[in-house]
Short mmCIF file of C-alpha atoms in Angstrom, two decimals:
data_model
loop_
_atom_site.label_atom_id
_atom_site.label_comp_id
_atom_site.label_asym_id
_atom_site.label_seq_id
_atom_site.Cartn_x
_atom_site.Cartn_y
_atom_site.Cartn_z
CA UNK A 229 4.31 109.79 -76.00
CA UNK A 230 3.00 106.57 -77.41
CA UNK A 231 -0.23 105.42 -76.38
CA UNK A 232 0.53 103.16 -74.26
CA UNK A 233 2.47 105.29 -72.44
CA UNK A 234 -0.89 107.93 -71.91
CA UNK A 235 -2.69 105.30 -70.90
CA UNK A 236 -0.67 104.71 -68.32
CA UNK A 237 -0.55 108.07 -67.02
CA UNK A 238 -4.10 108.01 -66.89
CA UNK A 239 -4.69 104.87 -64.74
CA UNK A 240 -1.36 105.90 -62.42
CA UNK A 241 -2.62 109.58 -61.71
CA UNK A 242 -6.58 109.10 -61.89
CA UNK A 243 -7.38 111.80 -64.69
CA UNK A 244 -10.09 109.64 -66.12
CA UNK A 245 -12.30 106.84 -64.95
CA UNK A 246 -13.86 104.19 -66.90
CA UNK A 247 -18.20 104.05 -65.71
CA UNK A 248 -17.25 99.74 -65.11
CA UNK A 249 -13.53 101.07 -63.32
CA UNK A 250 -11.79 98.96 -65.50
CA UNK A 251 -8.32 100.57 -66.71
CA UNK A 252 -7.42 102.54 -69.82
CA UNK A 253 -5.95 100.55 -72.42
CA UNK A 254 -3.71 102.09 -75.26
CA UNK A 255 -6.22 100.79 -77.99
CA UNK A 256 -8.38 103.30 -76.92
CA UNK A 257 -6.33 106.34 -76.64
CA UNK A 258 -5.29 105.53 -80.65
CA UNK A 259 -9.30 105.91 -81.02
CA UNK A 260 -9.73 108.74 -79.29
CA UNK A 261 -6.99 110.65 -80.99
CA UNK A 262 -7.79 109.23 -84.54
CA UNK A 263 -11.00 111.53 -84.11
CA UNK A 264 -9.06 114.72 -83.38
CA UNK A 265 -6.65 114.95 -86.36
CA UNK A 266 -6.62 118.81 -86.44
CA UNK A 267 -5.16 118.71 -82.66
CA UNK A 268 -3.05 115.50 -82.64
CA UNK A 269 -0.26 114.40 -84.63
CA UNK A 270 -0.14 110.77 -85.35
CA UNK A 271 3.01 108.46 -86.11
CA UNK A 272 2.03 104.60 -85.30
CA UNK A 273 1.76 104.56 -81.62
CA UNK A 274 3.20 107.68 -81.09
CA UNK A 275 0.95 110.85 -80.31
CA UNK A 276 1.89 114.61 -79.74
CA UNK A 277 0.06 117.92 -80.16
CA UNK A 278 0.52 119.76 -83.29
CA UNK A 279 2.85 122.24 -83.30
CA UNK A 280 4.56 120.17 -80.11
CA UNK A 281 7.83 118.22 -80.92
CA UNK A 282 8.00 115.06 -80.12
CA UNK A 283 11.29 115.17 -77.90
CA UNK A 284 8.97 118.19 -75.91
CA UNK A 285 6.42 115.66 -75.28
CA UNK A 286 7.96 112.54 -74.60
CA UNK A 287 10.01 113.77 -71.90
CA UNK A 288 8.23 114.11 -69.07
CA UNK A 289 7.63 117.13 -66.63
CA UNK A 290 9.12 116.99 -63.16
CA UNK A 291 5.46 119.08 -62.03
CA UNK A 292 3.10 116.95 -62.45
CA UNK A 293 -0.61 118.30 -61.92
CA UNK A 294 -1.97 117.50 -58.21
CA UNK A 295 -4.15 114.31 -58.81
CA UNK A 296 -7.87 115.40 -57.21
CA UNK A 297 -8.60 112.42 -54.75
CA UNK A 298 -11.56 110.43 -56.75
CA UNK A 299 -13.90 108.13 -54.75
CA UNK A 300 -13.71 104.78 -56.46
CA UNK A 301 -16.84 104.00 -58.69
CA UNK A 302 -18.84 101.30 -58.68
CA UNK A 303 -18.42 99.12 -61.86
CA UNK A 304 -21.54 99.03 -64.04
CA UNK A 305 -24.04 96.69 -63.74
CA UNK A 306 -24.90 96.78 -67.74
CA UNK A 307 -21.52 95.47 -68.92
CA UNK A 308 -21.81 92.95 -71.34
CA UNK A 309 -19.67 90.81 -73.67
CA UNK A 310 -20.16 89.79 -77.20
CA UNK A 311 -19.87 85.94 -78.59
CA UNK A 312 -17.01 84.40 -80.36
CA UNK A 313 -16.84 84.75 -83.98
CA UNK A 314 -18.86 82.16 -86.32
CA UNK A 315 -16.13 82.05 -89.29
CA UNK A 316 -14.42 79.04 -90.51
CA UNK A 317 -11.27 79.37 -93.25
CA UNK A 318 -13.36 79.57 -96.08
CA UNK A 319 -15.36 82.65 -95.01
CA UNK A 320 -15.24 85.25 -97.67
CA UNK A 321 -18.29 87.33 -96.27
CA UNK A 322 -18.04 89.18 -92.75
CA UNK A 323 -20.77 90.37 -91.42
CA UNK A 324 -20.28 93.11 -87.90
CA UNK A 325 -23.08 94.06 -85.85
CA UNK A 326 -22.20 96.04 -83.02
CA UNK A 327 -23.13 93.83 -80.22
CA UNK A 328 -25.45 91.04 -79.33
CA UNK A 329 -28.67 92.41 -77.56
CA UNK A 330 -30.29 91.35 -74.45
CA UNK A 331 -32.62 88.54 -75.94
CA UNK A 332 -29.80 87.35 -78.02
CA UNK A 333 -27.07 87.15 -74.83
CA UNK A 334 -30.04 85.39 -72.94
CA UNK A 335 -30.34 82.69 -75.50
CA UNK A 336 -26.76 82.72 -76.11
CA UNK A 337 -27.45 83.06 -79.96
CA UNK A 338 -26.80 85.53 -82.49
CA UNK A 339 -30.00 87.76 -83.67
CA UNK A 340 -31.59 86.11 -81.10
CA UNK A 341 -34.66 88.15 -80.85
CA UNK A 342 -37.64 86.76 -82.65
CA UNK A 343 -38.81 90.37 -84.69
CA UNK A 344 -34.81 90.19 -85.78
CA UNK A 345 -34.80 89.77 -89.77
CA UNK A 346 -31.40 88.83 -89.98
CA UNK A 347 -31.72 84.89 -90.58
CA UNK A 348 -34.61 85.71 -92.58
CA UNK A 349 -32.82 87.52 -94.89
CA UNK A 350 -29.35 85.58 -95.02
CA UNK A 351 -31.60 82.34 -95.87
CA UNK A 352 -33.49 84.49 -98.67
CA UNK A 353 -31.04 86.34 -100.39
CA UNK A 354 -28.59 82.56 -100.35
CA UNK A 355 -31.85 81.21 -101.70
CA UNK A 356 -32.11 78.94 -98.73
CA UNK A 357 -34.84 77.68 -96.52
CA UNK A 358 -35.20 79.01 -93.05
CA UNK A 359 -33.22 77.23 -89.95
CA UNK A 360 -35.84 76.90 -87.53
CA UNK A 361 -32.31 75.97 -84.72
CA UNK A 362 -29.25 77.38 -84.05
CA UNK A 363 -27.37 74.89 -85.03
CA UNK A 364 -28.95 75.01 -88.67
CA UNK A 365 -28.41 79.19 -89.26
CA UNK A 366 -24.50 78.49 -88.56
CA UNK A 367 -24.28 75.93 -90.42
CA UNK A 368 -26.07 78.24 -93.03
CA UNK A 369 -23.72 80.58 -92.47
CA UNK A 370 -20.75 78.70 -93.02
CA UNK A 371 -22.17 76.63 -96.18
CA UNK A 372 -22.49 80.56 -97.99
CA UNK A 373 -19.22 81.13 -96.34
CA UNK A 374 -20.46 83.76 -94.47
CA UNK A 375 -18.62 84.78 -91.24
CA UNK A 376 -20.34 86.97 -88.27
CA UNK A 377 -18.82 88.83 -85.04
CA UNK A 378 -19.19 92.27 -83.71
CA UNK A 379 -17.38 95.43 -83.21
CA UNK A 380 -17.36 95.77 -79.50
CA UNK A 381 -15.71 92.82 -77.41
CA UNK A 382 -17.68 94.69 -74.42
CA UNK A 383 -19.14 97.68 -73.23
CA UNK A 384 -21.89 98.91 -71.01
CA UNK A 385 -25.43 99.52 -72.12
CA UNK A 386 -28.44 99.79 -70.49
CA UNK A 387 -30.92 97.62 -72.97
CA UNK A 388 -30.51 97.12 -76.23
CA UNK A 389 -30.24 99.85 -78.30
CA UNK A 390 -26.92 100.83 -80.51
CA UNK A 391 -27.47 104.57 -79.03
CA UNK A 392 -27.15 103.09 -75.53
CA UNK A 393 -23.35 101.59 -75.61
CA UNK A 394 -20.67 103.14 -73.92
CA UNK A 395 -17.61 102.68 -72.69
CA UNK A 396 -16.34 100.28 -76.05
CA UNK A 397 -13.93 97.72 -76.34
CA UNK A 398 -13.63 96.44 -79.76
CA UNK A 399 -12.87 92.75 -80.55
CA UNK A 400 -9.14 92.37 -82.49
CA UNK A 401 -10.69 92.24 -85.60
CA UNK A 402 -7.15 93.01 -87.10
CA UNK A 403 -6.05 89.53 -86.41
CA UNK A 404 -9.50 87.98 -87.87
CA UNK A 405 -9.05 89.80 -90.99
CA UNK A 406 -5.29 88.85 -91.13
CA UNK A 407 -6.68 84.81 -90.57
CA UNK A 408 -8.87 84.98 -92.54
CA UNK A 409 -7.10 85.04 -96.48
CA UNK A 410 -10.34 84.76 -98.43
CA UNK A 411 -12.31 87.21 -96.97
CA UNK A 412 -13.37 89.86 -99.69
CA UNK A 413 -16.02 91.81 -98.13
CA UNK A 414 -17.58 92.95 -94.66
CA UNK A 415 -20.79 94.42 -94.59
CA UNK A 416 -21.95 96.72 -91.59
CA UNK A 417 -25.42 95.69 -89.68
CA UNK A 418 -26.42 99.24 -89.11
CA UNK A 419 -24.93 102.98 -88.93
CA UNK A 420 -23.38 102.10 -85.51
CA UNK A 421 -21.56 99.33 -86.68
CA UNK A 422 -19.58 100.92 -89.24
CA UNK A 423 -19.02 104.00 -87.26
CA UNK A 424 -17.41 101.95 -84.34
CA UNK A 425 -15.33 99.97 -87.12
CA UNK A 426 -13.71 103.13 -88.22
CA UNK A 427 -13.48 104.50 -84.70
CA UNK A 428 -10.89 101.79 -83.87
CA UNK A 429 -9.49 100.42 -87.11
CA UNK A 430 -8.26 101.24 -90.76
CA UNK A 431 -10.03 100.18 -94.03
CA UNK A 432 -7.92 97.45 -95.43
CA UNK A 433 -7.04 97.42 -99.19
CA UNK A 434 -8.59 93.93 -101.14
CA UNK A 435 -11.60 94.41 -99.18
CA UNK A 436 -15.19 95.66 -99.96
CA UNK A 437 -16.81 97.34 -96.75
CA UNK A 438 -20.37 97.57 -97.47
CA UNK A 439 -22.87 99.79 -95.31
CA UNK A 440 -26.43 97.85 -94.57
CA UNK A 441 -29.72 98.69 -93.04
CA UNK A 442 -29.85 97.18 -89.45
CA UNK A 443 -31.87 93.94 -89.12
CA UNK A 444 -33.02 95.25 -85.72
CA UNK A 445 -36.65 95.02 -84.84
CA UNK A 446 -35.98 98.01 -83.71
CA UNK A 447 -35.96 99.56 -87.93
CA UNK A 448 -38.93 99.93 -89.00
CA UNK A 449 -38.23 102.11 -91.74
CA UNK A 450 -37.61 99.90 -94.19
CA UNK A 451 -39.87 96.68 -95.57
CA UNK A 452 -38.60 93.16 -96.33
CA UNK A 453 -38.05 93.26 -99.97
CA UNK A 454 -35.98 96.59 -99.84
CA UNK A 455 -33.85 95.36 -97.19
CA UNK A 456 -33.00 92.35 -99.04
CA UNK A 457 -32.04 93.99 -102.15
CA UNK A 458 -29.67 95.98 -100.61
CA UNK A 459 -28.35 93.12 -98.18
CA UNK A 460 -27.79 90.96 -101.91
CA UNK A 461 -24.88 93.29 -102.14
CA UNK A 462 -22.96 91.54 -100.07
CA UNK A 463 -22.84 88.70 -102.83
CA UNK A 464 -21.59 90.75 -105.34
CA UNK A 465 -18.52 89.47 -107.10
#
């Protein structure tokens, strides 16, 4: 079946239920099964069990399992969205967090929160004095031709932390990468953001993907100078 097709059977009969009761979308059953190579076999958006052909799967059964009557759920009231991309056609950098945190979607700013070191560092290791506005850090970004976004278009999360998000979409960054011609390397804001990047999408040849320590207030581990010396790899040639 392709996923699309899954996905559908899911929503029609009721087999799973999103936490926010929005539907299944084929996107994620192509993440889901990515994870499980040693039960599913993969060709583009076609999925079938190993050992299963595909002309055994595709067609489908005339007994269908009873759906178990579900009581509707209440959709969650810790969905949030992430912010449009800051990117213009020169970016070469790309920089993914996961998604913005509650300080940040209350000021409508990226790395809002005041104990976040990410403008700190961007405006150190580009040799660059600190923005004290918003306006100034993009602008920063986009004179270093530096692009950022996130992973997840929404999901629901109680606070702030990356351990805390559920329930992923992820934003089309397939299409970003494929506007964006120059762009030679993304860096990852923390463990979570590369692990959802490879969750939903494939490493593309031509680019550099570079793992970095989060700029969360919430990593401590880590002091200023160390953090920029391994966030200066993003500028590597």
């Amino acid at each position: 079946m392709t996923t699309l097709q899954i996905a559908d059977e899911l929503n029609k009969n009721g087999w799973y239920q999103k936490k926010d009761g929005s539907a299944i979308q084929a996107f994620q059953i192509h993440g889901r099964t990515r994870n499980y190579a040693n039960i599913f076999d993969r060709d583009g958006s076609t999925v079938s069990l190993i050992g299963q052909s595909k002309t055994k799967v595709v067609a489908r059964t005339t007994d269908k399992p009873k759906a178990t009557k579900q009581l509707p759920k209440a959709a969650s009231t810790h969905t949030k969205t992430s912010f449009d991309p800051i990117s213009n056609a020169d970016t070469t950098i790309l920089i993914l967090g996961t998604m913005p945190g509650d300080k940040s979607l209350e000021l409508g700013e990226y790395y809002g929160h005041s104990r976040n070191r990410f403008w700190k560092i961007i405006s150190t290791i580009t040799s660059n004095e600190l923005p004290l506005i918003y306006s100034d850090k993009k602008a920063l970004l986009l004179k270093s031709k530096i692009g950022i976004w996130d992973v997840a278009h929404k999901a629901n999360r109680k606070g702030s932390l990356d351990s805390a998000i559920e329930d992923e979409e992820p934003n089309d960054l397939d299409s970003f990468i494929s506007n964006h011609k120059n762009l030679k390397v993304i860096g990852f804001n923390g463990t979570k953001s590369k692990s959802l990047f490879d969750k939903y999408f494939d490493r593309k040849s031509g680019i550099k993907y570079i793992a970095l320590p989060s700029t969360s207030p919430a990593n401590t581990g880590i002091d200023f100078e160390n953090i920029c010396k391994q966030w200066r790899l993003i500028l590597t040639k």
